[in-house]
Coordinates of C-alpha atoms (C1' of nucleotides) in Angstrom, one line a residue:
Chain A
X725 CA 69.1 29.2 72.6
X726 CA 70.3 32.7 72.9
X727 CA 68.0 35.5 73.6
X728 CA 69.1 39.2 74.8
X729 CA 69.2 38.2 77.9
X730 CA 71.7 35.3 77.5
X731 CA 74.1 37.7 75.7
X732 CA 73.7 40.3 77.8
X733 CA 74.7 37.2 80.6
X734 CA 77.4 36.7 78.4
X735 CA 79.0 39.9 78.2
X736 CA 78.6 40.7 81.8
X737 CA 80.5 37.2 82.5
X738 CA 83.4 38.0 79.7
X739 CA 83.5 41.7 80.6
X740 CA 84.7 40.3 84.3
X741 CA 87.4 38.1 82.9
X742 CA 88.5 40.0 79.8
X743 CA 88.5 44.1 80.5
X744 CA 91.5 45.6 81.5
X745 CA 93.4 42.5 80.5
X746 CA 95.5 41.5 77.5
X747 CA 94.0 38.4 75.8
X748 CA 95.6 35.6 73.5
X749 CA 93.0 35.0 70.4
X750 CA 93.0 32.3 68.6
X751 CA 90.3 30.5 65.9
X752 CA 91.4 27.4 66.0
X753 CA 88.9 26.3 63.2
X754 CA 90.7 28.9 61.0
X755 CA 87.6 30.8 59.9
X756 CA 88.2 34.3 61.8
X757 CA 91.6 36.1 61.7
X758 CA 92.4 36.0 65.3
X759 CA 96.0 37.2 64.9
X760 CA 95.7 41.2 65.0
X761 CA 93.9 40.5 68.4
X762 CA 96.1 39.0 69.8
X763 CA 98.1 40.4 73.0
X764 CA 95.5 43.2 73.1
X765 CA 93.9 45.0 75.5
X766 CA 90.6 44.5 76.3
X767 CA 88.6 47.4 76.7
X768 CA 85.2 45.7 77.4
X769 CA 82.5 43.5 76.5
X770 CA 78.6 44.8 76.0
X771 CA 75.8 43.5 74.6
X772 CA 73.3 45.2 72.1
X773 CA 70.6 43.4 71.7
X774 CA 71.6 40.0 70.7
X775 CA 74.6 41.0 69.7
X776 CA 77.9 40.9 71.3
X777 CA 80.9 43.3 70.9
X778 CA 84.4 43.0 72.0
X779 CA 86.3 46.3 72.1
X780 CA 90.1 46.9 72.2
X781 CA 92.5 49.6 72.6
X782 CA 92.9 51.3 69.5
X783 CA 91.5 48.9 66.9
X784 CA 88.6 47.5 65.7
X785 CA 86.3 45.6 67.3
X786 CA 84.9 41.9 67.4
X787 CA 81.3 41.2 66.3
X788 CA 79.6 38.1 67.4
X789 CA 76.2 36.7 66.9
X790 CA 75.8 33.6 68.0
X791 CA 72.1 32.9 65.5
X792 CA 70.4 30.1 66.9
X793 CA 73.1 27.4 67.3
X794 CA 75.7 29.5 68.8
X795 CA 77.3 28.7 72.0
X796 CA 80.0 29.9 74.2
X797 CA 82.1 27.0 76.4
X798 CA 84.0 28.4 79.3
X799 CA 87.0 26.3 80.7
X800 CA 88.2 27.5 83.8
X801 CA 91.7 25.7 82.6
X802 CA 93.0 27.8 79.5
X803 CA 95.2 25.0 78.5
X804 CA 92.2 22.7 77.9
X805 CA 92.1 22.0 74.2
X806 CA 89.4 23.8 72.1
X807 CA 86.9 21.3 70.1
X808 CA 86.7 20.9 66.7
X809 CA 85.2 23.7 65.1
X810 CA 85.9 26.4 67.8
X811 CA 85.7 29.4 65.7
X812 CA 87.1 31.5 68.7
X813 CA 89.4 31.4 71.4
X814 CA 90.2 34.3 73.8
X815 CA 91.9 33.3 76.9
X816 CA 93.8 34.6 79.7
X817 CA 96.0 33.2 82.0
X818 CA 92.7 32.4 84.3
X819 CA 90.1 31.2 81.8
X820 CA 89.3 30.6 78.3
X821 CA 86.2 31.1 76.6
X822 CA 85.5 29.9 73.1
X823 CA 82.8 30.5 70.3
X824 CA 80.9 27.8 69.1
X825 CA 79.0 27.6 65.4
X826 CA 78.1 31.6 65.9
X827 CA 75.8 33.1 62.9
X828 CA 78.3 36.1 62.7
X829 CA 81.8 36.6 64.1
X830 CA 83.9 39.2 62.5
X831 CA 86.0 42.5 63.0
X832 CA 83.8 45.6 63.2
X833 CA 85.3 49.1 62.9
X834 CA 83.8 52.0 64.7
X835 CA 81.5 53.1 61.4
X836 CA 79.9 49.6 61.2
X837 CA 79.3 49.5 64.8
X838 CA 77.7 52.7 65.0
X839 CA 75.5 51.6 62.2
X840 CA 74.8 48.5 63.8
X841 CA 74.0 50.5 67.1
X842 CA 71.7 52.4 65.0
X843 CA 69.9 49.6 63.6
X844 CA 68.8 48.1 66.9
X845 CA 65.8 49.8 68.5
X846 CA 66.0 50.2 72.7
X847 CA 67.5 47.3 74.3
X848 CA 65.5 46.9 78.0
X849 CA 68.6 45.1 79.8
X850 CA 70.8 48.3 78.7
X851 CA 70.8 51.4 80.7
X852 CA 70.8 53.7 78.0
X853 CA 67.7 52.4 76.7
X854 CA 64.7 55.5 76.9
X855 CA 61.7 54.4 77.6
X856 CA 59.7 57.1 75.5
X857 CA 61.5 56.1 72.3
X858 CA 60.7 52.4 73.4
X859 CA 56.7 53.4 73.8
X860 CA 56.8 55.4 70.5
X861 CA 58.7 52.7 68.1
X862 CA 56.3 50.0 69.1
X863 CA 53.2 52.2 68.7
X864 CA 54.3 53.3 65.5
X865 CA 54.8 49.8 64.1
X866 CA 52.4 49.1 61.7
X867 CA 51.3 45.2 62.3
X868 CA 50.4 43.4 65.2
X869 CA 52.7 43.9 68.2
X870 CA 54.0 40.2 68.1
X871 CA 55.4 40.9 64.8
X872 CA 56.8 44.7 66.4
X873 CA 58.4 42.8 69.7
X874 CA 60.5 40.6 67.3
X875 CA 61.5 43.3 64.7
X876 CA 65.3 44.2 66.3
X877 CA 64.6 47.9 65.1
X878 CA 61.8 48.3 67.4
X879 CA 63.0 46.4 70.3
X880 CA 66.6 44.9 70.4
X881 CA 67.0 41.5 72.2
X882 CA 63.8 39.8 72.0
X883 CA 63.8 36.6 71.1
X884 CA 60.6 34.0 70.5
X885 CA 60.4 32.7 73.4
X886 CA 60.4 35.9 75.4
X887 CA 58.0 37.2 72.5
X888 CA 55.4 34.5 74.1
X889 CA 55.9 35.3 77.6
X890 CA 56.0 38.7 77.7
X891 CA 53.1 39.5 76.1
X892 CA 51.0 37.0 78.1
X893 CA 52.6 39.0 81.1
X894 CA 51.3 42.1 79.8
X895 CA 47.6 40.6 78.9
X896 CA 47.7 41.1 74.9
X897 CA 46.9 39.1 72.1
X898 CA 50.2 39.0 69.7
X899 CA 48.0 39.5 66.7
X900 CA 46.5 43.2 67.9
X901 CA 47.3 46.2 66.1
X902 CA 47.3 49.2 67.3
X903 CA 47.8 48.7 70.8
X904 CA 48.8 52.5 72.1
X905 CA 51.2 54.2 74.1
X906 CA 49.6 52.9 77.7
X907 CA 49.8 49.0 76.5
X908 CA 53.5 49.5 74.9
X909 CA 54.8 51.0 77.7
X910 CA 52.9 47.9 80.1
X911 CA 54.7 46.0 78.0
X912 CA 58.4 48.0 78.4
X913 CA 58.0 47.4 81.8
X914 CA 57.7 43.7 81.9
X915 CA 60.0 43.1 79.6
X916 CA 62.7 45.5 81.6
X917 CA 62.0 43.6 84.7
X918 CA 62.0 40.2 83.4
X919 CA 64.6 40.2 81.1
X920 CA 66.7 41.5 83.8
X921 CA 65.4 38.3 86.0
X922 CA 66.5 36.1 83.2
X923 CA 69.7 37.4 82.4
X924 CA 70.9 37.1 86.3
X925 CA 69.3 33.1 86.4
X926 CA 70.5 32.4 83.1
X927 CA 67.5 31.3 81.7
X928 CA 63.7 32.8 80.8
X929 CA 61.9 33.8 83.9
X930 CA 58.4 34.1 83.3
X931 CA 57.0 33.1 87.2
X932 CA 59.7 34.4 90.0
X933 CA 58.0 31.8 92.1
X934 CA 58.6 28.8 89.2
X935 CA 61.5 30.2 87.5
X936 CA 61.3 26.5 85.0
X937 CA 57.8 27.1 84.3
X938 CA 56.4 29.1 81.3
X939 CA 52.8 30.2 80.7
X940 CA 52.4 29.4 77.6
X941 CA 55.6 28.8 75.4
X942 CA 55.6 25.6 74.1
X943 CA 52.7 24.7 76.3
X944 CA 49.4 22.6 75.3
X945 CA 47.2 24.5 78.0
X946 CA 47.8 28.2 80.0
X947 CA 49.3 28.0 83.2
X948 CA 46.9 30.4 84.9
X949 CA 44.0 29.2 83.5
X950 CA 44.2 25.8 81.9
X951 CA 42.7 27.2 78.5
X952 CA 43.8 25.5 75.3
X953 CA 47.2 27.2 74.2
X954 CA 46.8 29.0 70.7
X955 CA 49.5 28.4 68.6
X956 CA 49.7 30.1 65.0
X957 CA 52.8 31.5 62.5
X958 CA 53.2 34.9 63.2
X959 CA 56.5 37.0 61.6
X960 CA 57.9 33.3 60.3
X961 CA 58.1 32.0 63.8
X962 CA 55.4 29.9 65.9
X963 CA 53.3 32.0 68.2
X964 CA 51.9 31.1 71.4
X965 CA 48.9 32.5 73.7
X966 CA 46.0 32.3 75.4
X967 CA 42.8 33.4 74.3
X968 CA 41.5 34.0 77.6
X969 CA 44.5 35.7 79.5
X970 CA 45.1 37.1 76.0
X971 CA 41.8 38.6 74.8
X972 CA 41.2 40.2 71.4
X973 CA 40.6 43.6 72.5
X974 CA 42.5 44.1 75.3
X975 CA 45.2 46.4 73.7
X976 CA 43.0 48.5 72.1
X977 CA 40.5 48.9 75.3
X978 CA 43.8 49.8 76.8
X979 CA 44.6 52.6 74.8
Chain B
dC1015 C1' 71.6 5.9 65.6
dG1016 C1' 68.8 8.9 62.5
dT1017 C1' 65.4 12.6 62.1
dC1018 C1' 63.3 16.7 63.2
dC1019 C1' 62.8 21.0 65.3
dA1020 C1' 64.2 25.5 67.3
dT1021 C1' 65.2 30.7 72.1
dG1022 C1' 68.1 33.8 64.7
dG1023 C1' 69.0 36.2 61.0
dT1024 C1' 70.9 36.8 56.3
dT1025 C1' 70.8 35.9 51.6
dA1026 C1' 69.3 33.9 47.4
dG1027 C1' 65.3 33.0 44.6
Chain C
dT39 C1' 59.7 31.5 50.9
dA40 C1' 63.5 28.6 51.4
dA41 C1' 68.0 27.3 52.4
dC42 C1' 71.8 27.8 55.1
dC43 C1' 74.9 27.9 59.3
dC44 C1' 81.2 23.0 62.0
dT45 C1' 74.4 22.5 67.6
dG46 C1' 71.7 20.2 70.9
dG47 C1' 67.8 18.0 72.8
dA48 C1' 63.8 15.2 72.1
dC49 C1' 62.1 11.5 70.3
dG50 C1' 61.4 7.3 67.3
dC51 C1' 63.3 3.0 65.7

DNA sequence: CGTCCATGGTTAG
DNA sequence: TAACCCTGGACGC
């Protein structure tokens, strides 16, 4: 279920309870080495993308990608036992939080971070992110823009759901190419501010007003318009929109 | 209760 | 392209 925004709720959450503070870590399922961690500092937790990174004093790092099944479980009570197949456990005397089926959890040294860093194209819920590289990666892509918005090198954090959303917000047809620097950066925009909206309600916001409703995602007919949904396979994962709120030529009339 | 699918991404083929 | 990964929800029987 995890989208960029959902980490980046994550980290902001962990960050709280973890920075500053000296941790016990523990993987109960046995599939992480948990020991060097333990009793260290906590120097804080930030989210790249979908990806989540635990920093120490004066070691290496944790990685974690929680993929599609991953979840976190929070107990407020550290003593509660951990279910089976908890990969991770880091607790403090206040809370525990442990890692669920995650796609990636590993230790991460400050090379392989800074490559990963440099893998990941602008992130909107970061700060750092610059808006002008975010225009110029998208522009450049060469395919349609719902293929760009997934690609983690042009954008980090989007997920498939968001991928349907945003570009209904923004008016364009996931399969148009070519789309120019004044579409892209319509685009940036709306992904900045809603990504931001989802993060804070824990959850994808694409209507401020109905925060469960979608436009489209997994939708037989558009919200705004009541138009047959189009759904297709677009970069291995199905594509939603509609061809009304979504026309054709939009993007490149836009340009 | 079993099956299928998915808000992801890597790796093997 | 498919399979995989210690999941969960929806849905069918």
């Amino acid at each position: 279920m995890p989208e960029g925004h959902l980490i980046h709720r994550h980290a902001r959450e962990q960050h709280r309870a973890f920075a500053g503070r000296r941790v016990r870590a523990a993987s109960p399922q046995g599939r992480f080495d948990a020991r060097p961690y333990g009793g260290r500092l906590v120097e804080g937790v930030e989210a790249v993308g979908k990806h989540l990174l635990y920093h120490f004093d004066g070691g290496p790092a944790i990685h974690v990608h929680l993929g599609m099944r991953g979840l976190f479980l929070r107990y407020d009570d550290p003593a509660t036992q951990p279910r089976r197949g908890t990969r991770l456990r880091l607790a403090t005397d206040e809370v525990a939080f442990d890692l669920i089926a995650p796609s990636r959890c590993e230790t991460m040294g400050g090379e392989q971070v800074a490559a990963l860093r440099a893998s990941l194209g602008p992130d909107p819920l970061r700060g750092d992110a610059d808006r002008g590289v975010a225009v110029r990666r998208l522009a450049a892509f060469t395919g349609p823009v719902g293929a760009a918005v997934l690609d983690q090198g042009v954008w980090a954090g989007i997920g498939n759901a968001w991928r349907a959303e945003l570009l209904f917000l923004a008016g364009l047809d996931p399969d148009a190419r070519d789309v120019g620097a004044e579409a892209a950066g319509r685009l940036w925009d709306v992904a900045v501010r809603h990504l931001a909206l989802g993060r804070d309600a824990g959850q994808v916001v694409s209507d401020p007003a109905a925060p469960d409703e979608r436009w489209v995602y997994k939708r037989e007919t558009c919200r705004r318009c009541g138009t047959a949904v189009r759904t297709w396979t677009l970069a291995a994962r199905t594509a939603y929109a509609c061809p009304l709120d979504q026309p054709a030529e939009l993007g490149r009339l836009a340009r």
